[in-house]
Coordinates of C-alpha atoms in Angstrom, one line a residue:
Chain A
M1 CA -0.5 -0.2 -0.2
N2 CA 1.4 3.3 -1.1
A3 CA -0.7 5.2 0.9
A4 CA 0.3 7.2 4.1
V5 CA -3.0 8.3 4.4
M6 CA -6.6 7.4 3.4
V7 CA -9.4 9.1 4.5
R8 CA -13.0 8.0 2.9
G9 CA -16.5 9.8 3.8
L10 CA -15.6 11.1 7.0
H11 CA -18.0 13.4 9.3
K12 CA -18.0 14.9 12.7
A13 CA -20.2 17.3 14.2
F14 CA -19.8 19.2 17.7
G15 CA -23.3 18.9 19.1
Q16 CA -25.6 20.6 16.1
K17 CA -22.6 22.0 14.2
Q18 CA -21.5 19.6 11.2
V19 CA -17.6 20.8 11.2
L20 CA -16.7 17.2 8.7
R21 CA -19.1 16.8 5.6
G22 CA -17.6 13.7 4.2
V23 CA -13.9 14.4 3.4
D24 CA -12.3 12.3 1.0
L25 CA -8.4 12.6 1.2
T26 CA -5.3 10.5 0.0
I27 CA -1.8 11.3 1.1
A28 CA 1.1 8.7 -0.6
K29 CA 3.8 8.4 1.7
G30 CA 6.7 10.7 0.7
E31 CA 4.0 13.6 -0.3
L32 CA 4.3 17.1 1.4
L33 CA 0.4 18.2 1.2
G34 CA -1.3 21.5 2.1
L35 CA -4.1 22.0 3.2
V36 CA -5.5 25.8 3.3
G37 CA -9.0 26.9 4.3
P38 CA -10.8 29.8 6.7
N39 CA -10.8 29.5 10.1
G40 CA -13.5 27.1 11.7
T41 CA -13.9 25.1 8.4
G42 CA -12.3 21.6 9.8
K43 CA -8.8 21.4 8.9
S44 CA -7.8 20.9 12.8
T45 CA -10.8 18.6 13.4
L46 CA -9.4 16.5 10.4
L47 CA -5.8 16.9 11.5
R48 CA -7.2 15.5 15.2
A49 CA -9.2 12.3 13.6
L50 CA -5.8 11.3 11.8
I51 CA -4.0 10.8 15.2
G52 CA -7.3 9.5 17.0
L53 CA -7.6 12.7 19.2
V54 CA -11.4 12.9 18.2
Q55 CA -13.7 10.5 16.8
A56 CA -15.3 10.4 13.9
D57 CA -19.1 10.0 13.8
A58 CA -19.0 8.3 10.2
G59 CA -16.2 7.4 7.6
A60 CA -13.4 5.6 7.4
I61 CA -9.7 6.4 8.4
T62 CA -6.5 4.7 7.7
V63 CA -3.2 6.4 8.9
L64 CA 0.4 3.9 8.3
G65 CA -1.8 1.4 7.5
R66 CA -3.8 1.5 10.6
D67 CA -7.4 2.9 12.0
P68 CA -6.9 5.4 14.5
R69 CA -10.1 4.2 16.4
Q70 CA -8.5 1.3 17.3
A71 CA -4.7 1.8 16.5
S72 CA -4.5 5.4 18.1
L73 CA -1.0 4.5 20.3
A74 CA 0.8 2.7 17.3
I75 CA 0.1 5.1 14.8
R76 CA 1.2 8.2 17.5
Q77 CA 4.7 6.0 17.8
H78 CA 5.1 6.6 13.9
C79 CA 3.9 10.3 13.7
C80 CA 4.5 13.6 15.1
Y81 CA 1.7 15.9 15.3
L82 CA 1.9 19.8 16.0
P83 CA -1.4 21.1 17.9
G84 CA -2.7 24.3 16.2
E85 CA -2.5 26.0 19.9
T86 CA 0.8 26.5 21.2
G87 CA 0.7 24.3 24.1
I88 CA 3.5 24.5 26.1
Y89 CA 4.3 24.0 29.9
Q90 CA 5.1 27.3 31.3
Q91 CA 6.6 26.5 34.5
L92 CA 9.7 24.6 32.7
T93 CA 12.7 25.9 31.0
G94 CA 12.8 25.7 27.1
A95 CA 15.6 22.9 27.6
Q96 CA 13.3 20.8 29.9
F97 CA 10.3 21.2 27.9
L98 CA 12.2 19.8 24.9
H99 CA 13.8 16.9 26.9
F100 CA 9.9 16.0 28.0
A101 CA 8.5 16.0 24.4
L102 CA 11.2 14.4 22.9
G103 CA 11.5 11.6 25.4
F104 CA 8.5 9.9 24.3
Y105 CA 10.5 9.2 21.1
P106 CA 13.0 6.9 20.9
H107 CA 14.9 7.9 17.6
H108 CA 15.8 11.4 16.7
D109 CA 17.1 13.1 13.8
Q110 CA 20.5 14.8 14.9
A111 CA 21.4 16.6 11.7
R112 CA 17.8 18.2 11.7
R113 CA 18.2 18.7 15.6
E114 CA 21.5 20.6 15.2
L115 CA 20.1 22.5 12.1
L116 CA 17.0 23.8 13.9
L117 CA 18.5 24.8 17.4
R118 CA 21.3 26.8 15.4
A119 CA 18.9 28.3 13.1
F120 CA 16.1 29.2 15.7
D121 CA 18.4 30.1 18.5
L122 CA 16.2 29.9 21.5
P123 CA 17.4 30.4 24.9
L124 CA 17.1 27.1 26.0
H125 CA 18.1 27.5 30.0
Q126 CA 15.0 30.5 30.6
K127 CA 11.6 29.3 31.8
V128 CA 9.2 29.4 29.0
R129 CA 6.6 31.8 30.6
S130 CA 9.3 34.3 29.6
Y131 CA 9.2 33.2 25.8
S132 CA 7.4 35.4 23.1
A133 CA 4.5 33.8 21.2
G134 CA 7.1 33.0 18.4
M135 CA 9.6 31.5 20.6
K136 CA 7.0 29.4 21.6
Q137 CA 6.1 27.7 18.6
K138 CA 9.9 27.7 17.5
L139 CA 10.1 25.5 20.8
A140 CA 6.9 23.3 19.7
L141 CA 8.4 23.1 16.3
L142 CA 11.2 21.6 17.9
A143 CA 9.8 19.0 19.9
T144 CA 7.7 18.0 16.7
L145 CA 10.3 18.1 14.1
I146 CA 13.6 16.6 16.0
P147 CA 11.6 13.2 16.2
D148 CA 12.6 10.7 13.4
V149 CA 9.0 9.4 12.4
D150 CA 7.2 8.4 9.3
L151 CA 4.2 11.1 9.6
Y152 CA 4.2 15.0 10.3
V153 CA 0.9 16.4 11.0
L154 CA 1.7 20.3 11.1
D155 CA -1.5 22.3 12.3
E156 CA -0.5 26.0 11.4
P157 CA 3.1 25.7 11.7
D158 CA 4.1 29.2 11.0
R159 CA 1.9 30.9 13.2
A160 CA 3.8 33.6 15.3
L161 CA 6.7 33.0 13.0
D162 CA 8.4 36.0 11.4
A163 CA 9.7 35.7 7.6
S164 CA 13.5 34.1 8.2
V165 CA 12.0 31.9 10.3
R166 CA 9.5 30.5 7.8
F167 CA 11.7 30.5 5.1
C168 CA 14.2 28.5 7.2
L169 CA 11.2 26.0 8.1
R170 CA 10.3 25.6 4.5
E171 CA 14.0 24.4 3.9
V172 CA 13.7 22.3 6.9
L173 CA 10.3 20.9 5.3
L174 CA 11.5 20.4 1.8
A175 CA 14.9 18.5 3.3
M176 CA 12.0 16.3 4.9
K177 CA 10.5 15.6 2.1
Q178 CA 13.5 14.6 0.2
Q179 CA 14.1 12.4 3.1
G180 CA 10.9 10.8 2.2
K181 CA 9.0 11.7 5.1
T182 CA 5.5 12.2 4.7
I183 CA 3.9 15.5 6.0
L184 CA 0.4 17.1 6.0
L185 CA 0.5 20.9 7.1
S186 CA -2.2 23.4 7.5
S187 CA -1.6 26.6 6.9
H188 CA -2.8 30.4 6.1
H189 CA 0.0 31.5 3.9
L190 CA -1.2 30.2 0.6
N191 CA 1.8 31.4 -1.2
E192 CA 4.2 29.7 0.5
V193 CA 2.4 26.6 1.1
E194 CA 1.6 26.6 -2.6
A195 CA 5.3 26.5 -3.0
L196 CA 6.3 23.8 -0.8
A197 CA 3.7 21.3 -1.2
D198 CA 3.4 18.6 -4.0
R199 CA -0.5 19.4 -3.8
L200 CA -2.5 21.3 -2.0
Q201 CA -6.3 20.8 -0.5
F202 CA -8.8 24.1 0.1
M203 CA -11.1 23.2 2.7
L204 CA -14.3 25.3 2.7
D205 CA -17.3 24.1 5.4
G206 CA -16.2 20.8 6.3
A207 CA -15.1 19.5 2.9
F208 CA -12.7 19.8 0.1
V209 CA -13.5 22.5 -2.8
A210 CA -13.1 21.0 -6.0
T211 CA -9.9 21.6 -8.1
T212 CA -12.5 22.9 -10.8
E213 CA -14.0 25.4 -8.4
L214 CA -11.2 26.7 -7.2
D215 CA -9.5 27.2 -10.7
A216 CA -12.2 29.0 -11.5
A217 CA -12.1 31.3 -8.2
R218 CA -8.7 31.7 -9.1
A219 CA -9.4 32.7 -12.4
I220 CA -12.0 35.4 -11.4
L221 CA -9.4 36.5 -9.3
R222 CA -6.6 36.8 -11.8
R223 CA -8.8 39.4 -13.2
R224 CA -9.2 41.8 -10.3
P225 CA -5.8 43.6 -9.8
R226 CA -5.4 45.3 -6.4
L227 CA -3.7 48.9 -7.0
R228 CA -3.3 51.8 -5.1
L229 CA -3.3 55.3 -6.6
R230 CA -1.5 58.4 -5.7
Q231 CA -3.3 60.4 -3.8
G232 CA -6.3 62.5 -5.5
E233 CA -5.8 60.5 -8.5
A234 CA -9.1 58.9 -9.9
L235 CA -9.6 55.3 -11.0
P236 CA -9.0 55.5 -14.7
S237 CA -12.0 53.9 -17.0
G238 CA -11.6 50.4 -18.6
A239 CA -12.2 49.4 -14.5
R240 CA -14.4 49.7 -11.7
E241 CA -13.7 49.5 -8.2
L242 CA -15.3 46.3 -6.5
Q243 CA -13.6 46.7 -3.0
R244 CA -11.6 49.6 -1.3
D245 CA -9.4 48.4 1.8
P246 CA -8.5 50.9 4.7
N247 CA -5.2 51.5 3.5
G248 CA -6.5 52.8 0.2
T249 CA -5.9 49.7 -1.6
L250 CA -8.3 49.3 -4.6
V251 CA -9.4 45.7 -5.9
V252 CA -10.5 46.5 -9.6
E253 CA -12.3 44.3 -12.2
T254 CA -11.2 45.2 -15.5
D255 CA -12.9 45.1 -18.9
G256 CA -10.2 43.4 -20.7
D257 CA -6.9 41.8 -19.8
P258 CA -5.9 43.0 -16.6
M259 CA -2.3 43.4 -17.3
A260 CA -3.0 45.5 -20.9
W261 CA -5.2 48.0 -18.5
I262 CA -2.3 48.7 -16.3
R263 CA 0.2 49.1 -18.9
S264 CA -1.8 51.7 -20.3
L265 CA -2.4 53.9 -17.2
P266 CA -0.8 57.2 -17.5
D267 CA 2.7 57.5 -15.8
G268 CA 2.6 58.4 -12.1
I269 CA -1.0 57.8 -11.4
V270 CA -0.5 54.3 -9.2
E271 CA 1.4 53.9 -6.5
S272 CA 1.8 50.1 -6.6
A273 CA -0.1 47.1 -8.3
E274 CA -0.7 43.7 -7.7
I275 CA -1.9 40.8 -10.2
G276 CA -1.6 37.2 -10.6
I277 CA -1.5 36.7 -6.8
P278 CA -4.4 35.7 -4.7
R279 CA -4.5 36.6 -1.5
L280 CA -6.1 33.6 0.7
E281 CA -9.0 35.8 1.9
D282 CA -9.6 37.0 -1.2
L283 CA -10.2 33.4 -2.6
Y284 CA -12.4 32.5 0.3
Q285 CA -14.8 35.6 -0.5
T286 CA -14.8 34.7 -4.4
L287 CA -15.9 30.8 -2.9
Y288 CA -18.5 32.1 -0.9
A289 CA -19.6 34.3 -3.5
S290 CA -20.0 31.9 -5.9
R291 CA -21.7 29.2 -3.6
P292 CA -25.4 28.7 -3.8
R293 CA -26.7 30.4 -0.8
G294 CA -27.6 28.5 2.5
D295 CA -24.7 26.0 1.5
A296 CA -22.3 27.7 3.6
Chain B
M1 CA 8.1 11.0 32.0
I2 CA 5.2 12.1 32.7
A3 CA 5.2 10.8 36.5
G4 CA 8.6 13.0 36.8
K5 CA 7.4 16.1 35.6
T6 CA 3.9 15.4 37.9
W7 CA 6.5 15.0 40.7
R8 CA 8.6 18.0 40.2
E9 CA 4.9 20.0 39.8
T10 CA 3.7 18.8 43.2
R11 CA 6.7 18.6 45.7
G12 CA 6.9 22.0 46.2
M13 CA 3.1 21.9 47.5
A14 CA 3.7 18.6 49.0
L15 CA 6.3 19.9 51.4
A16 CA 4.3 23.1 52.1
Y17 CA 1.3 21.0 53.0
L18 CA 4.0 18.6 55.1
V19 CA 4.9 21.6 57.2
I20 CA 1.5 22.6 57.6
L21 CA 0.5 19.3 58.8
E22 CA 3.5 19.1 61.4
L23 CA 2.9 22.7 62.8
L24 CA -0.6 21.6 63.6
C25 CA 0.7 18.1 65.5
A26 CA 3.9 19.3 67.2
P27 CA 2.9 22.6 69.0
V28 CA -1.1 21.1 70.1
L29 CA 0.7 17.6 71.6
L30 CA 3.8 19.8 73.3
L31 CA 0.6 21.8 75.0
W32 CA -0.9 18.5 76.6
P33 CA 0.1 18.4 80.4
D34 CA -1.2 21.6 80.9
I35 CA -3.9 21.6 78.5
Y36 CA -5.5 18.3 80.4
A37 CA -5.5 20.4 83.9
D38 CA -7.6 23.1 81.9
L39 CA -9.8 21.4 80.2
Q40 CA -11.0 19.7 83.4
R41 CA -12.0 22.4 84.9
S42 CA -13.5 24.2 81.5
T43 CA -17.0 23.8 81.2
L44 CA -17.0 25.1 77.8
F45 CA -17.8 22.0 75.4
R46 CA -20.4 20.6 78.3
S47 CA -22.8 23.6 76.8
M48 CA -21.9 22.9 73.1
P49 CA -25.0 22.1 70.8
F50 CA -23.5 19.2 69.1
D51 CA -23.4 15.6 71.1
F52 CA -20.0 14.8 69.1
A53 CA -18.5 17.8 70.6
K54 CA -19.6 16.8 74.3
R55 CA -18.2 13.1 73.6
I56 CA -14.9 14.7 72.6
F57 CA -15.0 16.5 75.6
E58 CA -15.3 13.9 77.8
G59 CA -12.9 11.6 76.1
I60 CA -10.0 14.0 76.5
T61 CA -10.8 14.8 80.0
D62 CA -10.8 11.2 80.8
P63 CA -10.0 10.7 84.3
K64 CA -7.0 8.2 83.2
E65 CA -4.6 10.6 81.9
S66 CA -3.2 8.2 79.2
A67 CA -6.9 7.5 77.8
A68 CA -7.3 10.9 77.9
Y69 CA -4.4 12.1 75.5
L70 CA -5.2 9.3 73.1
S71 CA -8.5 11.0 72.7
W72 CA -6.3 14.2 72.4
C73 CA -4.1 12.7 69.1
A74 CA -7.6 11.4 67.5
T75 CA -9.0 15.0 67.8
M76 CA -6.0 17.0 66.9
L77 CA -4.1 14.5 64.3
F78 CA -6.9 12.9 62.8
F79 CA -10.5 15.1 63.2
R80 CA -8.9 18.4 63.0
S81 CA -5.4 18.1 61.2
T82 CA -5.5 15.5 58.8
N83 CA -9.2 15.7 57.8
L84 CA -8.8 19.7 57.0
V85 CA -5.6 19.7 55.7
A86 CA -5.0 16.3 53.6
T87 CA -8.5 16.8 52.3
A88 CA -8.0 20.2 51.3
A89 CA -4.2 19.0 49.6
A90 CA -6.1 16.3 47.8
V91 CA -8.4 18.4 46.2
L92 CA -6.1 20.9 45.2
F93 CA -3.4 18.2 43.7
G94 CA -6.7 16.8 42.2
T95 CA -8.1 19.6 40.4
A96 CA -4.9 20.4 38.8
L97 CA -4.2 17.3 37.4
F98 CA -6.0 17.5 34.0
A99 CA -8.1 21.0 34.1
R100 CA -4.8 22.8 34.4
E101 CA -3.7 21.0 31.3
R102 CA -6.6 22.1 29.3
E103 CA -6.7 25.9 30.5
N104 CA -3.0 25.9 29.5
H105 CA -3.4 24.5 26.2
T106 CA -1.4 21.3 26.6
F107 CA -3.7 18.5 27.1
E108 CA -4.1 18.5 23.4
F109 CA -0.3 18.1 23.4
L110 CA -0.2 15.7 26.1
L111 CA -2.8 13.7 24.2
S112 CA -1.1 13.5 21.0
R113 CA 2.3 12.1 22.3
P114 CA 2.8 8.6 21.7
V115 CA 1.5 7.0 25.0
A116 CA -1.9 5.3 26.3
R117 CA -4.1 7.4 28.1
G118 CA -4.2 5.0 31.0
T119 CA -0.7 5.5 31.4
I120 CA -0.8 9.2 31.0
L121 CA -3.6 8.9 34.0
W122 CA -1.8 6.2 36.1
Q123 CA 1.5 8.5 35.7
K124 CA 0.2 11.7 36.9
F125 CA -2.3 10.0 39.8
W126 CA 0.3 7.8 41.8
P127 CA 3.2 10.7 42.1
T128 CA -0.1 12.7 43.6
A129 CA -1.3 9.9 45.5
L130 CA 2.0 9.8 47.2
C131 CA 2.5 13.3 47.7
V132 CA -0.8 13.4 49.8
T133 CA -0.6 10.4 51.6
I134 CA 3.2 10.1 52.4
P135 CA 2.8 13.5 54.7
I136 CA 0.0 11.8 56.5
Y137 CA 2.4 8.8 58.0
L138 CA 5.3 11.3 58.2
V139 CA 3.8 13.6 60.6
N140 CA 1.8 11.0 62.6
A141 CA 5.1 9.2 62.8
S142 CA 6.9 12.4 64.3
A143 CA 3.8 12.3 66.8
I144 CA 5.4 9.5 68.5
F145 CA 8.8 11.5 69.1
W146 CA 6.6 14.8 70.4
S147 CA 4.7 12.2 72.7
R148 CA 7.9 11.1 74.2
C149 CA 8.9 14.6 74.8
I150 CA 5.8 14.8 77.1
D151 CA 6.3 11.4 78.7
F152 CA 3.5 9.7 76.6
D153 CA 4.0 6.7 74.2
L154 CA 1.3 6.4 71.3
P155 CA 0.9 2.8 70.1
K156 CA 2.4 2.6 67.1
W157 CA 0.6 -0.2 65.3
E158 CA -2.9 2.0 65.8
L159 CA -1.4 4.7 65.0
F160 CA -0.5 3.6 61.8
L161 CA -3.5 1.9 61.0
A162 CA -5.5 5.1 61.7
S163 CA -3.0 6.9 59.7
T164 CA -3.9 4.4 56.7
H165 CA -7.9 5.2 57.2
A166 CA -6.6 8.4 57.1
A167 CA -4.5 8.4 53.9
V168 CA -7.6 6.4 52.1
F169 CA -9.6 8.6 53.2
A170 CA -7.7 11.7 51.4
L171 CA -7.1 9.2 48.7
C172 CA -10.7 9.0 47.9
F173 CA -11.1 12.5 47.5
L174 CA -8.3 13.1 45.5
A175 CA -9.5 10.1 42.8
A176 CA -12.9 12.2 43.4
T177 CA -11.2 15.2 42.2
T178 CA -9.3 13.5 39.6
W179 CA -12.3 12.3 38.0
L180 CA -13.8 15.8 37.5
S181 CA -10.8 17.0 36.4
V182 CA -10.8 15.1 33.5
R183 CA -14.8 15.8 32.9
L184 CA -14.4 19.6 33.5
R185 CA -12.5 22.3 31.8
V186 CA -11.8 24.8 34.1
Q187 CA -10.0 24.0 37.2
A188 CA -12.0 26.4 39.1
H189 CA -15.2 24.2 38.4
V190 CA -13.7 21.3 39.7
A191 CA -12.6 22.9 43.2
A192 CA -16.2 24.4 43.2
A193 CA -17.8 21.4 42.3
V194 CA -15.9 19.2 45.2
G195 CA -16.0 22.2 47.7
A196 CA -19.7 22.3 47.9
F197 CA -19.8 18.3 47.8
A198 CA -17.6 19.0 51.0
I199 CA -19.5 21.5 52.5
L200 CA -22.8 19.8 52.1
Q201 CA -21.1 17.0 53.7
I202 CA -20.1 18.9 56.7
G203 CA -23.7 20.5 56.7
I204 CA -25.1 17.0 56.8
Y205 CA -22.3 16.2 59.7
L206 CA -23.3 19.0 61.7
T207 CA -27.2 17.9 61.5
Q208 CA -27.7 15.4 64.1
R209 CA -30.2 13.9 62.7
I210 CA -28.8 12.7 59.3
R211 CA -25.0 12.6 61.0
Q212 CA -24.8 9.3 60.1
F213 CA -25.4 9.7 56.3
S214 CA -21.8 12.4 56.2
L215 CA -19.2 11.2 54.4
F216 CA -17.2 12.8 57.3
R217 CA -18.9 10.6 60.2
L218 CA -16.2 8.1 58.5
A219 CA -13.0 10.2 59.9
D220 CA -14.4 12.0 62.8
Y221 CA -13.2 11.6 66.2
E222 CA -15.6 8.4 67.0
W223 CA -13.9 6.3 64.0
Y224 CA -10.2 7.4 65.2
S225 CA -10.4 7.1 69.0
P226 CA -11.3 3.5 68.9
I227 CA -8.5 3.1 66.8
L228 CA -6.1 4.6 68.5
A229 CA -7.3 3.0 72.0
G230 CA -7.0 -0.1 70.4
N231 CA -10.8 -1.0 70.2
T232 CA -11.1 -1.4 66.4
P233 CA -8.4 -4.3 64.9
A234 CA -7.2 -4.0 61.2
W235 CA -9.8 -6.8 60.3
Q236 CA -12.7 -4.7 61.6
M237 CA -11.8 -1.4 59.0
F238 CA -10.7 -3.8 56.1
D239 CA -12.9 -6.8 56.3
P240 CA -16.7 -6.2 55.2
I241 CA -18.3 -9.7 56.1
R242 CA -16.6 -9.8 59.7
G243 CA -16.3 -6.4 60.7
H244 CA -17.5 -2.8 59.4
G245 CA -14.9 -2.8 56.4
F246 CA -15.3 1.0 55.8
T247 CA -11.6 1.1 54.9
T248 CA -11.8 -1.2 52.2
Y249 CA -15.1 0.7 51.0
L250 CA -13.4 4.0 51.0
L251 CA -10.4 1.9 48.8
A252 CA -13.3 0.5 46.6
A253 CA -15.0 4.2 46.3
T254 CA -11.0 5.1 45.7
G255 CA -11.1 2.6 42.5
L256 CA -14.3 3.4 41.4
F257 CA -13.5 6.8 40.8
Y258 CA -10.3 5.9 39.1
A259 CA -12.0 3.6 36.7
L260 CA -14.3 6.4 36.0
A261 CA -11.5 8.9 35.6
W262 CA -10.2 6.4 33.4
R263 CA -13.3 5.9 31.2
D264 CA -13.8 9.7 30.7
L265 CA -10.2 10.3 29.6
R266 CA -10.4 7.6 27.1
R267 CA -13.2 9.3 25.7
A268 CA -11.8 13.0 26.1
E269 CA -11.6 15.2 22.8
P270 CA -9.0 18.3 23.1

């Protein structure tokens, strides 16, 4: 069997709220799958179900050849999970926490350990309670990425991290992928996940968005450049304003090719323009708008 | 791993709890020769509204001073110190076991480690149980030394039996609190629930007509005094068939609460 993770028809509800609605997912061994979607859409619940932290109401899950409902412990012995909320014992020092967290796993990747410790440069002798949010996240990442296991399930690993650390994390994840590790990560940084992942799954309302729907939403967004006009300048003809951000950035829809329209603008009228880079929140809005009412 | 961490977290509080118990024990025992004379002259207890208080007074003013001293120890070491402090310590330690993990967002981290939930519960419970029970034995053992300072001897075996009953009583509270700590998400809610139960039990205890239904009836002066006096042998405490067996029932209740905690932890979701 070549699939590290196989999910079929997964349903989960918390009370009246249906969180997962028939999720199907297959992750091949050695694959890095990116999971993106708005908050509260079921990403974390899906990740928790994979390692047996929550019990699904219906559907089938196989992780590393085992069912988490029956063999959760066996799965966790070959899998490292980074929770979405950074839970670190405040009263311990960084070194004590790391010793505690890594003690559960018999095999560690020493090269990765050295690399991450050097790159993250944490004051491990200090109590965790004195750490910033970013430092806590780095510590949680060390505890998750140093063990040498087959599958890594990472819920927003880049949360609270600055750009340089995110870049380092990206390099480490790519190296792990080359080692044949299977990685499932959820994130809000669409562009970074896209650059990193072999495949991207977009989650909305407890189910994956079909590739065709996602492509259609992206095509719509590609026709909508974001631009910032100089003070006092009016929007030239050939485009209409769809949205104005508080910082003055306009989202416009052009009549024809947006790139040609931007090129046709008189010099000095535009301060900045962005095209072809769909922001995650724009993608959510477009997908929500394109869905029939009552479905969300 | 988890047991070591639990021990590191509780050892400071356990030491403070031991010191409090010792401070409650040593001075009152050393007061004995003077207080015996004072109490024999006093009429305060005779006017108290509670029957059990009158019986305590009769015990500690017994004409035979060695018998009166045993009643004094039963009242001070067990009915007052251990009941009060050990039960409070058991509740304090127990509330922190799982509800605090939830409050600090470390519950999900802990459950996602490659360790069985039963092991998590056990490795959190046994160091806490030792932190609650060992100070009871230590302080009551130290009572032998303090008694010798005032030329009295405490019976070692009977003291051990009474300490065991007190430890089991505290353990039962710890197990019940642990169960609630698994079920409830907020530490303060666990403390409030156990606190409300304890206040209700004290209220029942202070009401003469229904006093026998109070849980504290199993750990009061009338329970410990016969043990210290050698009138309640071990078999009577532990054997539910030939004796009353209430120490065994308390152990069984501890086991039941532990089993409930285990069942609920297995089902718990972060």
